[in-house]
Amino acid sequence: RFLQKIGCNTLIRGHEKVNEGFERVYDDPGVLLLTLFSSGGSDNEDLPASSSYRQVTPMALTITHQDGKSELVPWAIDYKPYNDPERNGFFQRPPELRFGG
């Protein structure tokens, strides 16, 4: 009812952890609810080693719309290149805070 009230038929939400990174939560004719989660990843060194977010496959979503039809293509985000200090300022000097003991 909420989507009908605002004149939409698709809602893409984030900030809810799904290990697959992308989930079709509700997919009926006229109503589509997706969850997209782009944080985490086993190669994301911004996370503590024990973080449950390392189990996530972070995903992004490309949406194209042509001739009245939309196409949704989820794709995995590769955070590994951002562990390089040249690309990530967090790794340019030792951390000021330590995680764990």
PDB file of N, CA and C in Angstrom, residues 24-86:
ATOM      1  N   ARG A  24      16.180 -10.240  -3.694  1.00  0.00           N
ATOM      2  CA  ARG A  24      14.813  -9.907  -4.087  1.00  0.00           C
ATOM      3  C   ARG A  24      13.923 -10.382  -2.956  1.00  0.00           C
ATOM      4  N   VAL A  25      13.480  -9.447  -2.141  1.00  0.00           N
ATOM      5  CA  VAL A  25      12.709  -9.783  -0.954  1.00  0.00           C
ATOM      6  C   VAL A  25      11.263 -10.081  -1.319  1.00  0.00           C
ATOM      7  N   TYR A  26      10.735  -9.287  -2.220  1.00  0.00           N
ATOM      8  CA  TYR A  26       9.332  -9.421  -2.629  1.00  0.00           C
ATOM      9  C   TYR A  26       9.267  -9.095  -4.105  1.00  0.00           C
ATOM     10  N   ASP A  27       8.789 -10.021  -4.912  1.00  0.00           N
ATOM     11  CA  ASP A  27       8.788  -9.836  -6.359  1.00  0.00           C
ATOM     12  C   ASP A  27       7.478 -10.368  -6.931  1.00  0.00           C
ATOM     13  N   ASP A  28       6.486  -9.506  -6.975  1.00  0.00           N
ATOM     14  CA  ASP A  28       5.183  -9.832  -7.544  1.00  0.00           C
ATOM     15  C   ASP A  28       4.896  -8.844  -8.664  1.00  0.00           C
ATOM     16  N   PRO A  29       4.001  -9.186  -9.565  1.00  0.00           N
ATOM     17  CA  PRO A  29       3.643  -8.213 -10.598  1.00  0.00           C
ATOM     18  C   PRO A  29       3.189  -6.890  -9.965  1.00  0.00           C
ATOM     19  N   GLY A  30       3.847  -5.830 -10.347  1.00  0.00           N
ATOM     20  CA  GLY A  30       3.466  -4.511  -9.847  1.00  0.00           C
ATOM     21  C   GLY A  30       4.146  -4.086  -8.569  1.00  0.00           C
ATOM     22  N   VAL A  31       4.848  -4.994  -7.863  1.00  0.00           N
ATOM     23  CA  VAL A  31       5.515  -4.636  -6.608  1.00  0.00           C
ATOM     24  C   VAL A  31       6.843  -5.384  -6.521  1.00  0.00           C
ATOM     25  N   LEU A  32       7.923  -4.623  -6.315  1.00  0.00           N
ATOM     26  CA  LEU A  32       9.252  -5.215  -6.214  1.00  0.00           C
ATOM     27  C   LEU A  32       9.988  -4.571  -5.051  1.00  0.00           C
ATOM     28  N   LEU A  33      10.474  -5.391  -4.123  1.00  0.00           N
ATOM     29  CA  LEU A  33      11.276  -4.929  -2.989  1.00  0.00           C
ATOM     30  C   LEU A  33      12.626  -5.628  -3.049  1.00  0.00           C
ATOM     31  N   LEU A  34      13.696  -4.830  -3.126  1.00  0.00           N
ATOM     32  CA  LEU A  34      15.057  -5.351  -3.205  1.00  0.00           C
ATOM     33  C   LEU A  34      15.862  -4.845  -2.021  1.00  0.00           C
ATOM     34  N   THR A  35      16.815  -5.657  -1.573  1.00  0.00           N
ATOM     35  CA  THR A  35      17.796  -5.212  -0.593  1.00  0.00           C
ATOM     36  C   THR A  35      19.158  -5.252  -1.273  1.00  0.00           C
ATOM     37  N   LEU A  36      19.870  -4.148  -1.183  1.00  0.00           N
ATOM     38  CA  LEU A  36      21.201  -4.015  -1.769  1.00  0.00           C
ATOM     39  C   LEU A  36      22.152  -3.649  -0.643  1.00  0.00           C
ATOM     40  N   PHE A  37      23.203  -4.444  -0.470  1.00  0.00           N
ATOM     41  CA  PHE A  37      24.144  -4.207   0.622  1.00  0.00           C
ATOM     42  C   PHE A  37      25.546  -4.148   0.043  1.00  0.00           C
ATOM     43  N   SER A  38      26.197  -3.004   0.180  1.00  0.00           N
ATOM     44  CA  SER A  38      27.473  -2.780  -0.495  1.00  0.00           C
ATOM     45  C   SER A  38      28.664  -2.723   0.459  1.00  0.00           C
ATOM     46  N   SER A  39      28.453  -3.007   1.728  1.00  0.00           N
ATOM     47  CA  SER A  39      29.557  -2.994   2.696  1.00  0.00           C
ATOM     48  C   SER A  39      30.111  -4.393   2.890  1.00  0.00           C
ATOM     49  N   GLY A  40      31.302  -4.447   3.441  1.00  0.00           N
ATOM     50  CA  GLY A  40      31.864  -5.736   3.822  1.00  0.00           C
ATOM     51  C   GLY A  40      32.756  -6.342   2.768  1.00  0.00           C
ATOM     52  N   GLY A  41      32.901  -7.648   2.858  1.00  0.00           N
ATOM     53  CA  GLY A  41      33.720  -8.399   1.923  1.00  0.00           C
ATOM     54  C   GLY A  41      34.952  -8.985   2.578  1.00  0.00           C
ATOM     55  N   SER A  42      35.315 -10.165   2.142  1.00  0.00           N
ATOM     56  CA  SER A  42      36.466 -10.859   2.731  1.00  0.00           C
ATOM     57  C   SER A  42      37.774 -10.121   2.483  1.00  0.00           C
ATOM     58  N   ASP A  43      37.858  -9.346   1.413  1.00  0.00           N
ATOM     59  CA  ASP A  43      39.089  -8.618   1.082  1.00  0.00           C
ATOM     60  C   ASP A  43      39.069  -7.155   1.515  1.00  0.00           C
ATOM     61  N   ASN A  44      38.067  -6.739   2.269  1.00  0.00           N
ATOM     62  CA  ASN A  44      37.947  -5.349   2.697  1.00  0.00           C
ATOM     63  C   ASN A  44      38.732  -5.167   3.993  1.00  0.00           C
ATOM     64  N   GLU A  45      39.951  -4.660   3.882  1.00  0.00           N
ATOM     65  CA  GLU A  45      40.830  -4.515   5.044  1.00  0.00           C
ATOM     66  C   GLU A  45      40.445  -3.347   5.943  1.00  0.00           C
ATOM     67  N   ASP A  46      39.400  -2.600   5.600  1.00  0.00           N
ATOM     68  CA  ASP A  46      38.884  -1.566   6.494  1.00  0.00           C
ATOM     69  C   ASP A  46      38.125  -2.190   7.661  1.00  0.00           C
ATOM     70  N   LEU A  47      37.881  -3.488   7.599  1.00  0.00           N
ATOM     71  CA  LEU A  47      37.101  -4.186   8.625  1.00  0.00           C
ATOM     72  C   LEU A  47      38.002  -4.968   9.571  1.00  0.00           C
ATOM     73  N   PRO A  48      37.603  -5.073  10.828  1.00  0.00           N
ATOM     74  CA  PRO A  48      38.343  -5.960  11.737  1.00  0.00           C
ATOM     75  C   PRO A  48      38.280  -7.406  11.223  1.00  0.00           C
ATOM     76  N   ALA A  49      39.318  -8.170  11.498  1.00  0.00           N
ATOM     77  CA  ALA A  49      39.397  -9.553  11.006  1.00  0.00           C
ATOM     78  C   ALA A  49      38.223 -10.404  11.470  1.00  0.00           C
ATOM     79  N   SER A  50      37.667 -10.120  12.633  1.00  0.00           N
ATOM     80  CA  SER A  50      36.575 -10.932  13.182  1.00  0.00           C
ATOM     81  C   SER A  50      35.186 -10.421  12.803  1.00  0.00           C
ATOM     82  N   SER A  51      35.104  -9.392  12.002  1.00  0.00           N
ATOM     83  CA  SER A  51      33.813  -8.800  11.650  1.00  0.00           C
ATOM     84  C   SER A  51      32.947  -9.760  10.833  1.00  0.00           C
ATOM     85  N   SER A  52      31.680  -9.843  11.186  1.00  0.00           N
ATOM     86  CA  SER A  52      30.745 -10.672  10.407  1.00  0.00           C
ATOM     87  C   SER A  52      30.499 -10.076   9.018  1.00  0.00           C
ATOM     88  N   TYR A  53      30.874  -8.823   8.819  1.00  0.00           N
ATOM     89  CA  TYR A  53      30.712  -8.191   7.511  1.00  0.00           C
ATOM     90  C   TYR A  53      31.680  -8.774   6.481  1.00  0.00           C
ATOM     91  N   ARG A  54      32.688  -9.510   6.918  1.00  0.00           N
ATOM     92  CA  ARG A  54      33.603 -10.170   5.997  1.00  0.00           C
ATOM     93  C   ARG A  54      32.932 -11.335   5.279  1.00  0.00           C
ATOM     94  N   GLN A  55      31.795 -11.802   5.789  1.00  0.00           N
ATOM     95  CA  GLN A  55      31.046 -12.886   5.152  1.00  0.00           C
ATOM     96  C   GLN A  55      30.183 -12.381   3.996  1.00  0.00           C
ATOM     97  N   VAL A  56      30.043 -11.081   3.883  1.00  0.00           N
ATOM     98  CA  VAL A  56      29.176 -10.473   2.870  1.00  0.00           C
ATOM     99  C   VAL A  56      29.889 -10.413   1.529  1.00  0.00           C
ATOM    100  N   THR A  57      29.142 -10.630   0.464  1.00  0.00           N
ATOM    101  CA  THR A  57      29.607 -10.320  -0.886  1.00  0.00           C
ATOM    102  C   THR A  57      29.025  -8.953  -1.224  1.00  0.00           C
ATOM    103  N   PRO A  58      29.804  -7.872  -1.077  1.00  0.00           N
ATOM    104  CA  PRO A  58      29.250  -6.545  -1.323  1.00  0.00           C
ATOM    105  C   PRO A  58      28.834  -6.390  -2.786  1.00  0.00           C
ATOM    106  N   MET A  59      27.661  -5.811  -2.991  1.00  0.00           N
ATOM    107  CA  MET A  59      27.106  -5.687  -4.332  1.00  0.00           C
ATOM    108  C   MET A  59      26.715  -4.243  -4.640  1.00  0.00           C
ATOM    109  N   ALA A  60      26.737  -3.934  -5.920  1.00  0.00           N
ATOM    110  CA  ALA A  60      26.203  -2.684  -6.467  1.00  0.00           C
ATOM    111  C   ALA A  60      25.126  -3.095  -7.466  1.00  0.00           C
ATOM    112  N   LEU A  61      24.432  -2.122  -7.997  1.00  0.00           N
ATOM    113  CA  LEU A  61      23.325  -2.419  -8.902  1.00  0.00           C
ATOM    114  C   LEU A  61      23.322  -1.424 -10.048  1.00  0.00           C
ATOM    115  N   THR A  62      23.299  -1.944 -11.260  1.00  0.00           N
ATOM    116  CA  THR A  62      23.146  -1.106 -12.449  1.00  0.00           C
ATOM    117  C   THR A  62      21.706  -1.246 -12.918  1.00  0.00           C
ATOM    118  N   ILE A  63      21.051  -0.114 -13.105  1.00  0.00           N
ATOM    119  CA  ILE A  63      19.661  -0.088 -13.564  1.00  0.00           C
ATOM    120  C   ILE A  63      19.622   0.644 -14.894  1.00  0.00           C
ATOM    121  N   THR A  64      19.087  -0.012 -15.906  1.00  0.00           N
ATOM    122  CA  THR A  64      18.882   0.646 -17.195  1.00  0.00           C
ATOM    123  C   THR A  64      17.392   0.612 -17.507  1.00  0.00           C
ATOM    124  N   HIS A  65      16.944   1.657 -18.158  1.00  0.00           N
ATOM    125  CA  HIS A  65      15.530   1.762 -18.516  1.00  0.00           C
ATOM    126  C   HIS A  65      15.449   2.175 -19.983  1.00  0.00           C
ATOM    127  N   GLN A  66      14.786   1.334 -20.762  1.00  0.00           N
ATOM    128  CA  GLN A  66      14.667   1.617 -22.189  1.00  0.00           C
ATOM    129  C   GLN A  66      13.363   1.037 -22.709  1.00  0.00           C
ATOM    130  N   ASP A  67      12.682   1.799 -23.539  1.00  0.00           N
ATOM    131  CA  ASP A  67      11.425   1.362 -24.157  1.00  0.00           C
ATOM    132  C   ASP A  67      10.413   0.845 -23.130  1.00  0.00           C
ATOM    133  N   GLY A  68      10.348   1.541 -21.989  1.00  0.00           N
ATOM    134  CA  GLY A  68       9.364   1.187 -20.961  1.00  0.00           C
ATOM    135  C   GLY A  68       9.722  -0.012 -20.110  1.00  0.00           C
ATOM    136  N   LYS A  69      10.913  -0.555 -20.295  1.00  0.00           N
ATOM    137  CA  LYS A  69      11.330  -1.715 -19.504  1.00  0.00           C
ATOM    138  C   LYS A  69      12.599  -1.390 -18.727  1.00  0.00           C
ATOM    139  N   SER A  70      12.634  -1.872 -17.504  1.00  0.00           N
ATOM    140  CA  SER A  70      13.821  -1.692 -16.668  1.00  0.00           C
ATOM    141  C   SER A  70      14.576  -3.008 -16.566  1.00  0.00           C
ATOM    142  N   GLU A  71      15.898  -2.902 -16.543  1.00  0.00           N
ATOM    143  CA  GLU A  71      16.742  -4.065 -16.329  1.00  0.00           C
ATOM    144  C   GLU A  71      17.605  -3.796 -15.101  1.00  0.00           C
ATOM    145  N   LEU A  72      17.615  -4.746 -14.168  1.00  0.00           N
ATOM    146  CA  LEU A  72      18.386  -4.633 -12.941  1.00  0.00           C
ATOM    147  C   LEU A  72      19.504  -5.670 -12.993  1.00  0.00           C
ATOM    148  N   VAL A  73      20.750  -5.189 -12.890  1.00  0.00           N
ATOM    149  CA  VAL A  73      21.890  -6.100 -12.958  1.00  0.00           C
ATOM    150  C   VAL A  73      22.774  -5.871 -11.727  1.00  0.00           C
ATOM    151  N   PRO A  74      22.679  -6.755 -10.744  1.00  0.00           N
ATOM    152  CA  PRO A  74      23.574  -6.638  -9.586  1.00  0.00           C
ATOM    153  C   PRO A  74      24.974  -7.139  -9.945  1.00  0.00           C
ATOM    154  N   TRP A  75      25.994  -6.525  -9.334  1.00  0.00           N
ATOM    155  CA  TRP A  75      27.372  -6.945  -9.583  1.00  0.00           C
ATOM    156  C   TRP A  75      28.203  -6.755  -8.321  1.00  0.00           C
ATOM    157  N   ALA A  76      29.162  -7.657  -8.160  1.00  0.00           N
ATOM    158  CA  ALA A  76      30.001  -7.665  -6.958  1.00  0.00           C
ATOM    159  C   ALA A  76      30.994  -6.506  -6.980  1.00  0.00           C
ATOM    160  N   ILE A  77      31.201  -5.905  -5.820  1.00  0.00           N
ATOM    161  CA  ILE A  77      32.187  -4.837  -5.649  1.00  0.00           C
ATOM    162  C   ILE A  77      33.497  -5.480  -5.193  1.00  0.00           C
ATOM    163  N   ASP A  78      34.579  -5.133  -5.854  1.00  0.00           N
ATOM    164  CA  ASP A  78      35.896  -5.652  -5.490  1.00  0.00           C
ATOM    165  C   ASP A  78      36.616  -4.589  -4.665  1.00  0.00           C
ATOM    166  N   TYR A  79      36.643  -4.784  -3.349  1.00  0.00           N
ATOM    167  CA  TYR A  79      37.307  -3.812  -2.479  1.00  0.00           C
ATOM    168  C   TYR A  79      38.813  -4.037  -2.370  1.00  0.00           C
ATOM    169  N   LYS A  80      39.306  -5.175  -2.863  1.00  0.00           N
ATOM    170  CA  LYS A  80      40.726  -5.493  -2.705  1.00  0.00           C
ATOM    171  C   LYS A  80      41.653  -4.385  -3.222  1.00  0.00           C
ATOM    172  N   PRO A  81      41.407  -3.781  -4.394  1.00  0.00           N
ATOM    173  CA  PRO A  81      42.301  -2.704  -4.850  1.00  0.00           C
ATOM    174  C   PRO A  81      42.356  -1.507  -3.897  1.00  0.00           C
ATOM    175  N   TYR A  82      41.338  -1.331  -3.075  1.00  0.00           N
ATOM    176  CA  TYR A  82      41.300  -0.183  -2.170  1.00  0.00           C
ATOM    177  C   TYR A  82      42.056  -0.438  -0.873  1.00  0.00           C
ATOM    178  N   ASN A  83      42.670  -1.612  -0.740  1.00  0.00           N
ATOM    179  CA  ASN A  83      43.553  -1.878   0.392  1.00  0.00           C
ATOM    180  C   ASN A  83      44.936  -1.270   0.149  1.00  0.00           C
ATOM    181  N   ASP A  84      45.189  -0.810  -1.058  1.00  0.00           N
ATOM    182  CA  ASP A  84      46.454  -0.181  -1.436  1.00  0.00           C
ATOM    183  C   ASP A  84      46.497   1.231  -0.836  1.00  0.00           C
ATOM    184  N   PRO A  85      47.560   1.572  -0.085  1.00  0.00           N
ATOM    185  CA  PRO A  85      47.659   2.914   0.505  1.00  0.00           C
ATOM    186  C   PRO A  85      47.558   4.054  -0.503  1.00  0.00           C
ATOM    187  N   GLU A  86      47.900   3.797  -1.766  1.00  0.00           N
ATOM    188  CA  GLU A  86      47.781   4.835  -2.795  1.00  0.00           C
ATOM    189  C   GLU A  86      46.321   5.201  -3.060  1.00  0.00           C
TER     190      GLU A  86
END
